[in-house]
mmCIF file of C-alpha atoms and ligand atoms in Angstrom:
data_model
loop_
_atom_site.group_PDB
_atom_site.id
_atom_site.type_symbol
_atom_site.label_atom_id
_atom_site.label_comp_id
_atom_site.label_asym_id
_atom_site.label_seq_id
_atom_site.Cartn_x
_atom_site.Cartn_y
_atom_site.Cartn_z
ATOM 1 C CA UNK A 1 13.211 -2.401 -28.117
ATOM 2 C CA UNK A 2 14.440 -5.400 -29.296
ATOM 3 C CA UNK A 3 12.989 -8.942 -28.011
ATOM 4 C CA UNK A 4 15.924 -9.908 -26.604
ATOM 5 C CA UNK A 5 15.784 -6.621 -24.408
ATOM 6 C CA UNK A 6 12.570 -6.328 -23.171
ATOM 7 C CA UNK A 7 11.344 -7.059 -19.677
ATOM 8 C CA UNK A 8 7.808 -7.747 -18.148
ATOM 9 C CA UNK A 9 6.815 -9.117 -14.395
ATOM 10 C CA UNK A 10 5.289 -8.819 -11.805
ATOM 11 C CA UNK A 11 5.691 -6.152 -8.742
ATOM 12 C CA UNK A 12 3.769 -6.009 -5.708
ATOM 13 C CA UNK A 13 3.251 -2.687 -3.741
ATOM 14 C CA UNK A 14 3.329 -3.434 -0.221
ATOM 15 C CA UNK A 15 3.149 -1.328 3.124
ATOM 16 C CA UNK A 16 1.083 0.376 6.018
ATOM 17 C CA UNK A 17 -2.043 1.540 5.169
ATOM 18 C CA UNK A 18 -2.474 4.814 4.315
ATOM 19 C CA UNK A 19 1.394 4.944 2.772
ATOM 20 C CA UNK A 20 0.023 6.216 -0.624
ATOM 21 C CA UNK A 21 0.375 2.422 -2.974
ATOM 22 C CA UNK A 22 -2.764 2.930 -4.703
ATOM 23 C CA UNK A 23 -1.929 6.767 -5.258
ATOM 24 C CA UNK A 24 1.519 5.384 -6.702
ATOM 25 C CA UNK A 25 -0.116 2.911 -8.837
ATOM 26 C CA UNK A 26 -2.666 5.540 -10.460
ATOM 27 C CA UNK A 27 0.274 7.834 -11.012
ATOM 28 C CA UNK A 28 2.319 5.683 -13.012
ATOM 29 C CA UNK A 29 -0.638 4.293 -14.866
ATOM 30 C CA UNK A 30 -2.087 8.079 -15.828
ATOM 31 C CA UNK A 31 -5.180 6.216 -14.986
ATOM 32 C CA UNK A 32 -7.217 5.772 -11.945
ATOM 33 C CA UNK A 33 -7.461 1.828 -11.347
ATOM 34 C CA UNK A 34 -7.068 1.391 -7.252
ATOM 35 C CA UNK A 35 -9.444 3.884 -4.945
ATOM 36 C CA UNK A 36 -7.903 6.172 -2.773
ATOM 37 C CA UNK A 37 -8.763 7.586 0.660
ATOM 38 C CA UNK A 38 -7.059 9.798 3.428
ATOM 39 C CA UNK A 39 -8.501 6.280 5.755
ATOM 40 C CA UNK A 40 -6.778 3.606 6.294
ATOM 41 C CA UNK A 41 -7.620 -0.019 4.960
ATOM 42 C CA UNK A 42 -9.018 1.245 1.644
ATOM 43 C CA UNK A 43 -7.566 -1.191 -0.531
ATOM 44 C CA UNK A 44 -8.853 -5.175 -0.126
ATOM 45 C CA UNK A 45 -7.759 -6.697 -2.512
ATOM 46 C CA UNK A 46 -4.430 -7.597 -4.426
ATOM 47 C CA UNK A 47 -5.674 -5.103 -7.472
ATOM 48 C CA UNK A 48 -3.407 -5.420 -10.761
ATOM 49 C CA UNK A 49 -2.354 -2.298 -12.964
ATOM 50 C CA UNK A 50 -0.638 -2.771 -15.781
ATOM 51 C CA UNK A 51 2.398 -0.027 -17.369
ATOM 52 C CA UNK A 52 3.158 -1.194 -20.953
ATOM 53 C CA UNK A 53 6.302 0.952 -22.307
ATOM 54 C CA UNK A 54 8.462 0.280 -25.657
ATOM 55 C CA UNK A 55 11.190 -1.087 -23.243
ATOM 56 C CA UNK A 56 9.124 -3.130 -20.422
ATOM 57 C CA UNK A 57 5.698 -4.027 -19.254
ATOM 58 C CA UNK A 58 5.121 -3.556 -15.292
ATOM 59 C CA UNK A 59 2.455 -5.611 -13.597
ATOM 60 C CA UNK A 60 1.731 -3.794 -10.447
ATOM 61 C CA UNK A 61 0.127 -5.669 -7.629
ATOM 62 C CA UNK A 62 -1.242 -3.350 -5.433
ATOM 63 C CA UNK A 63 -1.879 -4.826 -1.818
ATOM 64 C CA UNK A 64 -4.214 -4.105 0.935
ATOM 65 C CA UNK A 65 -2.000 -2.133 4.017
ATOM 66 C CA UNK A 66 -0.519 -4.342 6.620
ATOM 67 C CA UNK A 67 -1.314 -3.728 10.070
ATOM 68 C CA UNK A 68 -1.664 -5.619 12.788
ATOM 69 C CA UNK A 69 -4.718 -7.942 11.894
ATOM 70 C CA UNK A 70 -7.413 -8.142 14.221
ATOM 71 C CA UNK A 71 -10.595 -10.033 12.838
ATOM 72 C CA UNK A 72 -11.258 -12.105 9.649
ATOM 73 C CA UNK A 73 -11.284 -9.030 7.736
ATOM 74 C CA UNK A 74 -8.572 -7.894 8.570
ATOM 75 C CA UNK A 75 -6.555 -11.387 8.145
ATOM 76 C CA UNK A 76 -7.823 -11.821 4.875
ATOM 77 C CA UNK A 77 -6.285 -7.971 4.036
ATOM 78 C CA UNK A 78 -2.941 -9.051 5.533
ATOM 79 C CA UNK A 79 -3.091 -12.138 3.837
ATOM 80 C CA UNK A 80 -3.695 -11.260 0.224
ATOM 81 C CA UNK A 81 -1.022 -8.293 0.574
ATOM 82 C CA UNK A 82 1.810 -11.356 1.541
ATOM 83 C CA UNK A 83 0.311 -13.307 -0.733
ATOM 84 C CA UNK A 84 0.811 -10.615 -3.793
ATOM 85 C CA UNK A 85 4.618 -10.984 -2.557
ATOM 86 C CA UNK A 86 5.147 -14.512 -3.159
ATOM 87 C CA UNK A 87 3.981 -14.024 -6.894
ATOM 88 C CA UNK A 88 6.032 -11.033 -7.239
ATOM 89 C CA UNK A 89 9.300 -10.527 -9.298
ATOM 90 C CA UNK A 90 10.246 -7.066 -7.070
ATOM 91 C CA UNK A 91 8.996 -6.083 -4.456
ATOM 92 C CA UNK A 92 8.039 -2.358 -3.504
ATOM 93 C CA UNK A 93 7.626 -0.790 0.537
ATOM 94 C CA UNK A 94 5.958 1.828 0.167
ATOM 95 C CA UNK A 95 6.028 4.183 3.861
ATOM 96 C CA UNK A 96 4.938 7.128 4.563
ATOM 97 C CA UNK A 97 8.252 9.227 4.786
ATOM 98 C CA UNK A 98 6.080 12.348 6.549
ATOM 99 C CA UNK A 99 5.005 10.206 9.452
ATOM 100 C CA UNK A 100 8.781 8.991 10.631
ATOM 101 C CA UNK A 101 10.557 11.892 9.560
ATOM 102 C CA UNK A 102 11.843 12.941 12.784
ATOM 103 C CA UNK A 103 10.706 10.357 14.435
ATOM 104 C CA UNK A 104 13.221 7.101 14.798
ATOM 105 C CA UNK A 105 10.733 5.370 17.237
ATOM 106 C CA UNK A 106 7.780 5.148 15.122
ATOM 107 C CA UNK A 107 10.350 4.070 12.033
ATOM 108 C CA UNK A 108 11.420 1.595 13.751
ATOM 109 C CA UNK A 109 8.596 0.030 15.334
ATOM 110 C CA UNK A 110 7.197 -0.167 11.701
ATOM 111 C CA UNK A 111 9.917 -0.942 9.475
ATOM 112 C CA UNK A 112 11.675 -3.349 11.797
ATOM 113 C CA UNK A 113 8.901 -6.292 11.221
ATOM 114 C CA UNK A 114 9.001 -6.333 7.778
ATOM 115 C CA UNK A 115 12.136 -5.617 7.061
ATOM 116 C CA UNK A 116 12.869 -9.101 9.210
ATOM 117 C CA UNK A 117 10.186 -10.755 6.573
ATOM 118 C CA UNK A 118 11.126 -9.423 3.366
ATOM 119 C CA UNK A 119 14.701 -10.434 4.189
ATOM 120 C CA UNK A 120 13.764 -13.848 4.544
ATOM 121 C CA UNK A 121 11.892 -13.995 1.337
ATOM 122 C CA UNK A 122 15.041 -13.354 -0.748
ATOM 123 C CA UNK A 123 12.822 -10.715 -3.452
ATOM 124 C CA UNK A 124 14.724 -8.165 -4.835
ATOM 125 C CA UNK A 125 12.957 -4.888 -3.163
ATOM 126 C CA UNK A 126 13.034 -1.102 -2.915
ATOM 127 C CA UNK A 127 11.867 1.302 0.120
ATOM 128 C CA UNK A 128 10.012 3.912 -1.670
ATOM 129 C CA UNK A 129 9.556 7.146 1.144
ATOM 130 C CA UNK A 130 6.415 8.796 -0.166
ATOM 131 C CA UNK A 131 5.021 11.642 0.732
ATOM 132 C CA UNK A 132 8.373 13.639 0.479
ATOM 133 C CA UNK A 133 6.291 16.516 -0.633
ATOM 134 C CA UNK A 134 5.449 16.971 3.095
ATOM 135 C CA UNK A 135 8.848 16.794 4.453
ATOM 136 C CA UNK A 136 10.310 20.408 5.107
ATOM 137 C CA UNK A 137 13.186 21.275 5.469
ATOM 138 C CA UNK A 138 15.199 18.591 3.445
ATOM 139 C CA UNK A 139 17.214 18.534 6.150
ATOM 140 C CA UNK A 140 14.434 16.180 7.654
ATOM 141 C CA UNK A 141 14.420 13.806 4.327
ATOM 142 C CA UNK A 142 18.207 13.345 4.872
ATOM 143 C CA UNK A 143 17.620 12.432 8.585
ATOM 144 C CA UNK A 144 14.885 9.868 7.595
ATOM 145 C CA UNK A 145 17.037 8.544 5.194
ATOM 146 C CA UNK A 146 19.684 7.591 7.602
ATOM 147 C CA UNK A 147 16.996 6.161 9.856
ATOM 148 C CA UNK A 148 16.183 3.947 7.281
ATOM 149 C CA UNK A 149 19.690 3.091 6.236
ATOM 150 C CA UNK A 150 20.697 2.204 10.060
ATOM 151 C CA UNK A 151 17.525 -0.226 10.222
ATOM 152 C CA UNK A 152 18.065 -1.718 7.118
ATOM 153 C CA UNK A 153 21.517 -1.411 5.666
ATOM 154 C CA UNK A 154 22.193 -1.961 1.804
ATOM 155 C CA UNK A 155 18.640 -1.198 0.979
ATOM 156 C CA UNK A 156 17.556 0.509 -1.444
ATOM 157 C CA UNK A 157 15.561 4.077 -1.009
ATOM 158 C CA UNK A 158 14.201 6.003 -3.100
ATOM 159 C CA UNK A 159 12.003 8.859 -1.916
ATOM 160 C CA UNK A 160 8.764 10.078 -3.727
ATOM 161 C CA UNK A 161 5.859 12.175 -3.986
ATOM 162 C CA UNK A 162 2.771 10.074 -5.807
ATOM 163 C CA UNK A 163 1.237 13.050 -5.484
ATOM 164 C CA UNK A 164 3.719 15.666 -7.281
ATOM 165 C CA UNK A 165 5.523 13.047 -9.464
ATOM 166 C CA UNK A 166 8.936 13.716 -7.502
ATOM 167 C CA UNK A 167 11.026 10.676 -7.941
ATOM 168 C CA UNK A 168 8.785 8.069 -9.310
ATOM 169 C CA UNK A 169 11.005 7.620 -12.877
ATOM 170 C CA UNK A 170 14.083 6.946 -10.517
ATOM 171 C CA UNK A 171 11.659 4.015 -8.920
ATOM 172 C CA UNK A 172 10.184 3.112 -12.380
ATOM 173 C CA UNK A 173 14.052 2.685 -13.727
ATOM 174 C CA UNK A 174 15.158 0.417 -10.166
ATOM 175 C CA UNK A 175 11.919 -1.994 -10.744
ATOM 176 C CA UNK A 176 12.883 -2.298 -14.174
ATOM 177 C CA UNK A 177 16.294 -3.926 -13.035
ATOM 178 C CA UNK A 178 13.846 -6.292 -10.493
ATOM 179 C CA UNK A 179 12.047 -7.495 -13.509
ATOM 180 C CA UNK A 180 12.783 -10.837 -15.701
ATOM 181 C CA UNK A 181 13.852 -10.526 -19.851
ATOM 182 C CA UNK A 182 10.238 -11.701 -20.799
ATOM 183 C CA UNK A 183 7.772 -10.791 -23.856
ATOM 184 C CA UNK A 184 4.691 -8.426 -22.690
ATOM 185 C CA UNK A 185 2.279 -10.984 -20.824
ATOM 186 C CA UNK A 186 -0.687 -9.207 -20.995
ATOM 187 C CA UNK A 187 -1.683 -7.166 -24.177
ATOM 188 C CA UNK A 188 -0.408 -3.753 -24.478
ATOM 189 C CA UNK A 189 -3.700 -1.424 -24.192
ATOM 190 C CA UNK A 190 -4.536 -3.650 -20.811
ATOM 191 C CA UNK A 191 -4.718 -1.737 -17.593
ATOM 192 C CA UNK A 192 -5.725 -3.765 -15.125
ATOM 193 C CA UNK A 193 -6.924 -7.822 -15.178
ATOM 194 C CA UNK A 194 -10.166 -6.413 -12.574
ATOM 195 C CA UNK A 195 -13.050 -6.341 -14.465
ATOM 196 C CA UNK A 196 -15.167 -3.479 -15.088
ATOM 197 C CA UNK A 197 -17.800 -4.393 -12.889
ATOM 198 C CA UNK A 198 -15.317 -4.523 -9.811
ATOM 199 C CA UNK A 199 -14.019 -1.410 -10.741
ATOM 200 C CA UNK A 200 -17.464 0.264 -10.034
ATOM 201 C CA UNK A 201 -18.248 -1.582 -7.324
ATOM 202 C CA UNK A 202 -14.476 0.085 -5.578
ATOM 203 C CA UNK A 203 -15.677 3.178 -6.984
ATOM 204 C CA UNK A 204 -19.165 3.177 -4.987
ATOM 205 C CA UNK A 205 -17.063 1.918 -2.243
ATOM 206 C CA UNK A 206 -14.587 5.045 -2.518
ATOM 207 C CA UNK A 207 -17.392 7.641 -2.843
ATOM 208 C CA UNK A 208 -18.833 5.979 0.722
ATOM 209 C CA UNK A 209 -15.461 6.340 2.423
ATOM 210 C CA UNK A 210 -15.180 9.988 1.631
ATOM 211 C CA UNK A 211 -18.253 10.752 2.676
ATOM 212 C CA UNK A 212 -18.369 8.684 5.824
ATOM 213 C CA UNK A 213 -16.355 9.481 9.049
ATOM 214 C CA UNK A 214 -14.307 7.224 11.140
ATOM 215 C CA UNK A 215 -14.364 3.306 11.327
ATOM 216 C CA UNK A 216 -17.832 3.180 9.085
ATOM 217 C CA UNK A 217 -16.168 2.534 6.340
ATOM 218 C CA UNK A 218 -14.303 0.098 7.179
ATOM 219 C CA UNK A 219 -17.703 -1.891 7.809
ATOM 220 C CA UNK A 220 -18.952 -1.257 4.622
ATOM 221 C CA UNK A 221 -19.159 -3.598 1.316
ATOM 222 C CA UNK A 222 -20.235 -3.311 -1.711
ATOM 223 C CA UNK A 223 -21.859 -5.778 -3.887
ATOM 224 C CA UNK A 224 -23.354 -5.730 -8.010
ATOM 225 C CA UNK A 225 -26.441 -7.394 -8.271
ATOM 226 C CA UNK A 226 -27.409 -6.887 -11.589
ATOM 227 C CA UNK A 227 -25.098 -5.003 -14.906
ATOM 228 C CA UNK A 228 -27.396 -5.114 -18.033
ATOM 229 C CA UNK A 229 -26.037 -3.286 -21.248
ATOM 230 C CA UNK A 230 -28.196 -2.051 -23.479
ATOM 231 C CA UNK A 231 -26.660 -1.195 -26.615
ATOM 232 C CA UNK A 232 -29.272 0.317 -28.561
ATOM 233 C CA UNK A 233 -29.521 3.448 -25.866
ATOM 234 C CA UNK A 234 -25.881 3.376 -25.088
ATOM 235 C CA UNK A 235 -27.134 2.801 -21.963
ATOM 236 C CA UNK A 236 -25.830 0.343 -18.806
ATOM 237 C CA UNK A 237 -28.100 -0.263 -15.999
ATOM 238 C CA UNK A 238 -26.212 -1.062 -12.757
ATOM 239 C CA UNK A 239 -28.109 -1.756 -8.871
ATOM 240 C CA UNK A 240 -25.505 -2.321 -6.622
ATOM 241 C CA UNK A 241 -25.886 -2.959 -2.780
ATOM 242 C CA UNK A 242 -23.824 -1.609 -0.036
ATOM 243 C CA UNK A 243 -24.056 -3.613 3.005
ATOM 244 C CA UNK A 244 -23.162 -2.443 6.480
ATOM 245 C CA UNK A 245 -22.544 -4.835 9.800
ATOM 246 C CA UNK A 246 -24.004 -2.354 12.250
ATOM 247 C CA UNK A 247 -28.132 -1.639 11.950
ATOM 248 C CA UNK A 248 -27.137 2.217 13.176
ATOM 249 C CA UNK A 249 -24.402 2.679 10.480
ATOM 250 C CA UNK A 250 -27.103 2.396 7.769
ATOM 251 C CA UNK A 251 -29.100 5.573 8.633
ATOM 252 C CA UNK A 252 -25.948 7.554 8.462
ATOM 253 C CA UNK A 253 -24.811 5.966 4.883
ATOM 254 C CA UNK A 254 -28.402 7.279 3.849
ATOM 255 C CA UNK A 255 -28.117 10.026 5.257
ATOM 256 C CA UNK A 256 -30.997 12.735 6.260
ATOM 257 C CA UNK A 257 -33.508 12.769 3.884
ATOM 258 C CA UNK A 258 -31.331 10.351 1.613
ATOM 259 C CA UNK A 259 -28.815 13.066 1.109
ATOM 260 C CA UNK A 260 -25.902 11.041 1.526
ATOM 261 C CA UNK A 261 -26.731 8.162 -0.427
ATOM 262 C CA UNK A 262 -28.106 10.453 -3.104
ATOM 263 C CA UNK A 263 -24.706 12.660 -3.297
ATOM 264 C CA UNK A 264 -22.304 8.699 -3.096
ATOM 265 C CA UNK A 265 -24.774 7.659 -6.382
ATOM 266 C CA UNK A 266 -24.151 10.776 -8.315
ATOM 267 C CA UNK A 267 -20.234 10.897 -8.096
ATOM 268 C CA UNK A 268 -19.682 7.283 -8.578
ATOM 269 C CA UNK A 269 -22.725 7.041 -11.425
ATOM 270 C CA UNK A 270 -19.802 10.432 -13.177
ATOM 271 C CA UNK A 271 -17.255 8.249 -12.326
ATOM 272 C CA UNK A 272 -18.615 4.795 -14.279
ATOM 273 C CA UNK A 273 -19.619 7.306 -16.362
ATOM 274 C CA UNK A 274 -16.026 7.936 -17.491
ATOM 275 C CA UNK A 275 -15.225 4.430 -17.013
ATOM 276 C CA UNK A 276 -17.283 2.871 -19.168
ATOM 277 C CA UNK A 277 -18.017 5.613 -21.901
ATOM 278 C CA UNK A 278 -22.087 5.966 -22.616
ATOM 279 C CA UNK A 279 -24.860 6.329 -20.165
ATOM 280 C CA UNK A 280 -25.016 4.883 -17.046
ATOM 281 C CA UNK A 281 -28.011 4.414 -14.566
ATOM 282 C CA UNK A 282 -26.927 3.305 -11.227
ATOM 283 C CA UNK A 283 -29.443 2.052 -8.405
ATOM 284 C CA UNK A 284 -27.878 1.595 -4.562
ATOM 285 C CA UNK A 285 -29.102 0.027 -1.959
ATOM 286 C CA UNK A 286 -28.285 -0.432 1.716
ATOM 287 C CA UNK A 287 -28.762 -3.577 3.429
ATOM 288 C CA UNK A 288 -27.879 -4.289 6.933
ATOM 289 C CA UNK A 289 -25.899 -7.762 7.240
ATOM 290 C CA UNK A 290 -24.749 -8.093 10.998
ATOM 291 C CA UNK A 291 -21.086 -9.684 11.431
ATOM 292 C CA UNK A 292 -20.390 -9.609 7.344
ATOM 293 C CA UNK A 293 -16.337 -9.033 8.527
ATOM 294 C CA UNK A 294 -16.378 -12.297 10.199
ATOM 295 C CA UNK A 295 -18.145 -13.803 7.452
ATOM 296 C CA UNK A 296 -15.681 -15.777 5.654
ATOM 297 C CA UNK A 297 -18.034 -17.286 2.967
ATOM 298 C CA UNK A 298 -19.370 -13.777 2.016
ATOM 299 C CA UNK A 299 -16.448 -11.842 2.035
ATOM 300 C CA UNK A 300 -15.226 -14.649 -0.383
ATOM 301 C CA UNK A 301 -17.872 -14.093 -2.232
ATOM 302 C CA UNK A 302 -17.395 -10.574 -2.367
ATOM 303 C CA UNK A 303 -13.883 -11.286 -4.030
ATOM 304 C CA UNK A 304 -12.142 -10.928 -0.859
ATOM 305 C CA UNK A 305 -9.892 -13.466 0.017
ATOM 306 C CA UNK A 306 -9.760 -17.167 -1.070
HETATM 307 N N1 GTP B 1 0.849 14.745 0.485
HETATM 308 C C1 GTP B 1 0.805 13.566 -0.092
HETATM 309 N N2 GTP B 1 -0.268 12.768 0.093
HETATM 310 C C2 GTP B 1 -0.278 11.570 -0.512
HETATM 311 C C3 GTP B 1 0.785 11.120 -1.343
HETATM 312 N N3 GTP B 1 0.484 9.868 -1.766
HETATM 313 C C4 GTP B 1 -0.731 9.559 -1.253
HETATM 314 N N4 GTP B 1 -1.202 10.576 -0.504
HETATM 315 C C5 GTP B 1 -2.483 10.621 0.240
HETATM 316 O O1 GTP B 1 -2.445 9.621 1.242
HETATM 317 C C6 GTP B 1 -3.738 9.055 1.453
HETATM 318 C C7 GTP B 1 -3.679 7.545 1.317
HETATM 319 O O2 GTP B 1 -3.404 7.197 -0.023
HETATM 320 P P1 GTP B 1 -3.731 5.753 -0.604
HETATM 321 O O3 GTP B 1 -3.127 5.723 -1.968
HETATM 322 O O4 GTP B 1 -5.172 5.427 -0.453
HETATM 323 O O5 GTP B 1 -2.872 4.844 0.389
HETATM 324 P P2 GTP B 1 -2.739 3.248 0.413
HETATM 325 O O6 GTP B 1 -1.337 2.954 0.827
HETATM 326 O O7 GTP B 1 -3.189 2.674 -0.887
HETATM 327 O O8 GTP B 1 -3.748 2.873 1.592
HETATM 328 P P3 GTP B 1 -4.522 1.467 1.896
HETATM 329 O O9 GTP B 1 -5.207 1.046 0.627
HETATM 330 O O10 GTP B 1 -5.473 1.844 2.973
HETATM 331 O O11 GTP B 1 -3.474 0.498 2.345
HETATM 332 C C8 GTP B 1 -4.657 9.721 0.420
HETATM 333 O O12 GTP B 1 -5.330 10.770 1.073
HETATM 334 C C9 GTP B 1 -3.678 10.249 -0.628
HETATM 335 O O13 GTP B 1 -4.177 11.382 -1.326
HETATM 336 C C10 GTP B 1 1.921 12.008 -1.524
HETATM 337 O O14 GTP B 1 2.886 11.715 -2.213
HETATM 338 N N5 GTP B 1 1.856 13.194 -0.875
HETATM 339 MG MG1 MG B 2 -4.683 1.343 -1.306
#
């Protein structure tokens, strides 16, 4: 690397939910940043991870899914996933190649809208089809592929696996050409501008979706209410509340007996564990707040939205 050579911006990860962005972004990184979860609506929040290599430094936005937004939740998802774009350098679609493959109508009933926005927005952009892994025979992959190219001729596609690797250093070397000759802008060992205490709070929030069924997730929130360190044990002491909407989601987030709640505390204390190196103690709590995702104050104040 020379300085003349070396590049560093800004990219922002954009698509349906459930397309695999955060499963992208944790890839590349070799480091789990974003959640993941086989629901939709996982992410909420424009989440950075940063790739520093001798050649370039990627600063990966990665977005909430965009749906069709229904509710002040939801419009505050959609939202900060367009809003990601208009600070991006490159921009990256991420779709779930297994779902269209063989299936034009879906394709296009998906791709169509944003294709018509991203054009307008003049961003230099990629369609990454993820999920490839799924898609037997290849014959399938090549049919997809000309779905795509008859929607959207000229662009660029690029299919992947987040989960297997396939592909991803033929989309790492195309976003390099999307991003601007620049010095590093954030220091090299940085992975992410989220703090640590965010990062737990998405990992409590994780360990509730997996063990939660259907839309209750989607009406849960987590919040730290106190993070004391205590250096001389190695030792940090975390209470964190998860609030639901509905009164009769909170007896199944606690589960018979507790069991639930017990099981979310112990995988996300191992996980903050990991995070944060040293001992962790970590106290939950469930509090019912009726109408929290029309709440626009508190879901501000939960970092969501602006
Ligand atoms: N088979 C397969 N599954 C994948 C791949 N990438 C992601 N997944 C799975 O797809 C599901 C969704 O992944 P996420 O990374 O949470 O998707 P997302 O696009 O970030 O979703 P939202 O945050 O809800 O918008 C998870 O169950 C992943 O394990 C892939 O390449 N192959
Ligand atoms: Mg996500």
């Amino acid at each position: 690397m020379t300085q003349s050579t070396y590049k560093a911006g800004f990219i922002a990860l954009i698509g349906p939910p459930n397309a695999g962005k955060s499963t992208f972004l944790n890839a590349v990184l070799g480091e789990k940043i974003a959640i993941v979860s086989p629901k939709p609506q996982t992410t909420r929040t424009s989440i950075t991870g940063i790739r520093t290599t001798a050649e370039e430094q990627i600063v990966f936005l990665d977005t909430p899914g965009i749906h069709a937004a229904r509710g002040k939740l939801n419009r505050f998802l959609v939202d900060a996933a367009w809003g990601a774009v208009q600070e991006a350098n490159g921009v990256v679609l991420f779709l779930d190649g297994s779902k269209y493959a063989g299936n034009a109508k879906a394709l296009e009933r998906d791709l169509r809208p944003m294709a018509a926005k991203l054009g307008t927005l003049g961003v230099p952009m990629a369609v990454a089809l993820n999920k490839v892994d799924q898609i037997k025979p290849k014959e399938r992959l090549l049919g997809l592929l000309a779905d795509c190219a008859a929607l959207w001729p000229g662009v660029e596609l690029v299919p992947v696996s987040a989960r297997t690797g396939e592909g991803l250093e033929t989309l790492l070397k195309i976003i390099r050409e999307f991003l601007p000759f620049s010095p590093p802008l954030f220091p090299e060992d940085q992975l992410s501008t989220a703090s640590v205490r965010f990062l737990a709070s998405e990992i409590i929030r994780e360990k509730l979706f997996l063990g939660l069924e259907q839309e209750l997730p989607y009406n849960v929130a987590v919040e730290i209410e106190s993070w004391e360190e205590i250096p001389e044990e190695n030792m940090t002491m975390i209470s964190a509340t998860i609030y639901t909407s509905k009164n009769s989601h909170k007896g199944m987030i606690v589960g018979r007996q507790g069991q639930n709640l017990k099981k979310v505390g112990q995988l996300a204390r191992q996980e903050i564990k990991g995070l944060l190196g040293g001992k962790v103690h970590l106290e939950l709590w469930v509090k019912v707040r009726e109408g929290w995702t029309e709440d626009g104050q508190f879901m501000i104040s939960l970092g969501l939205g602006s």
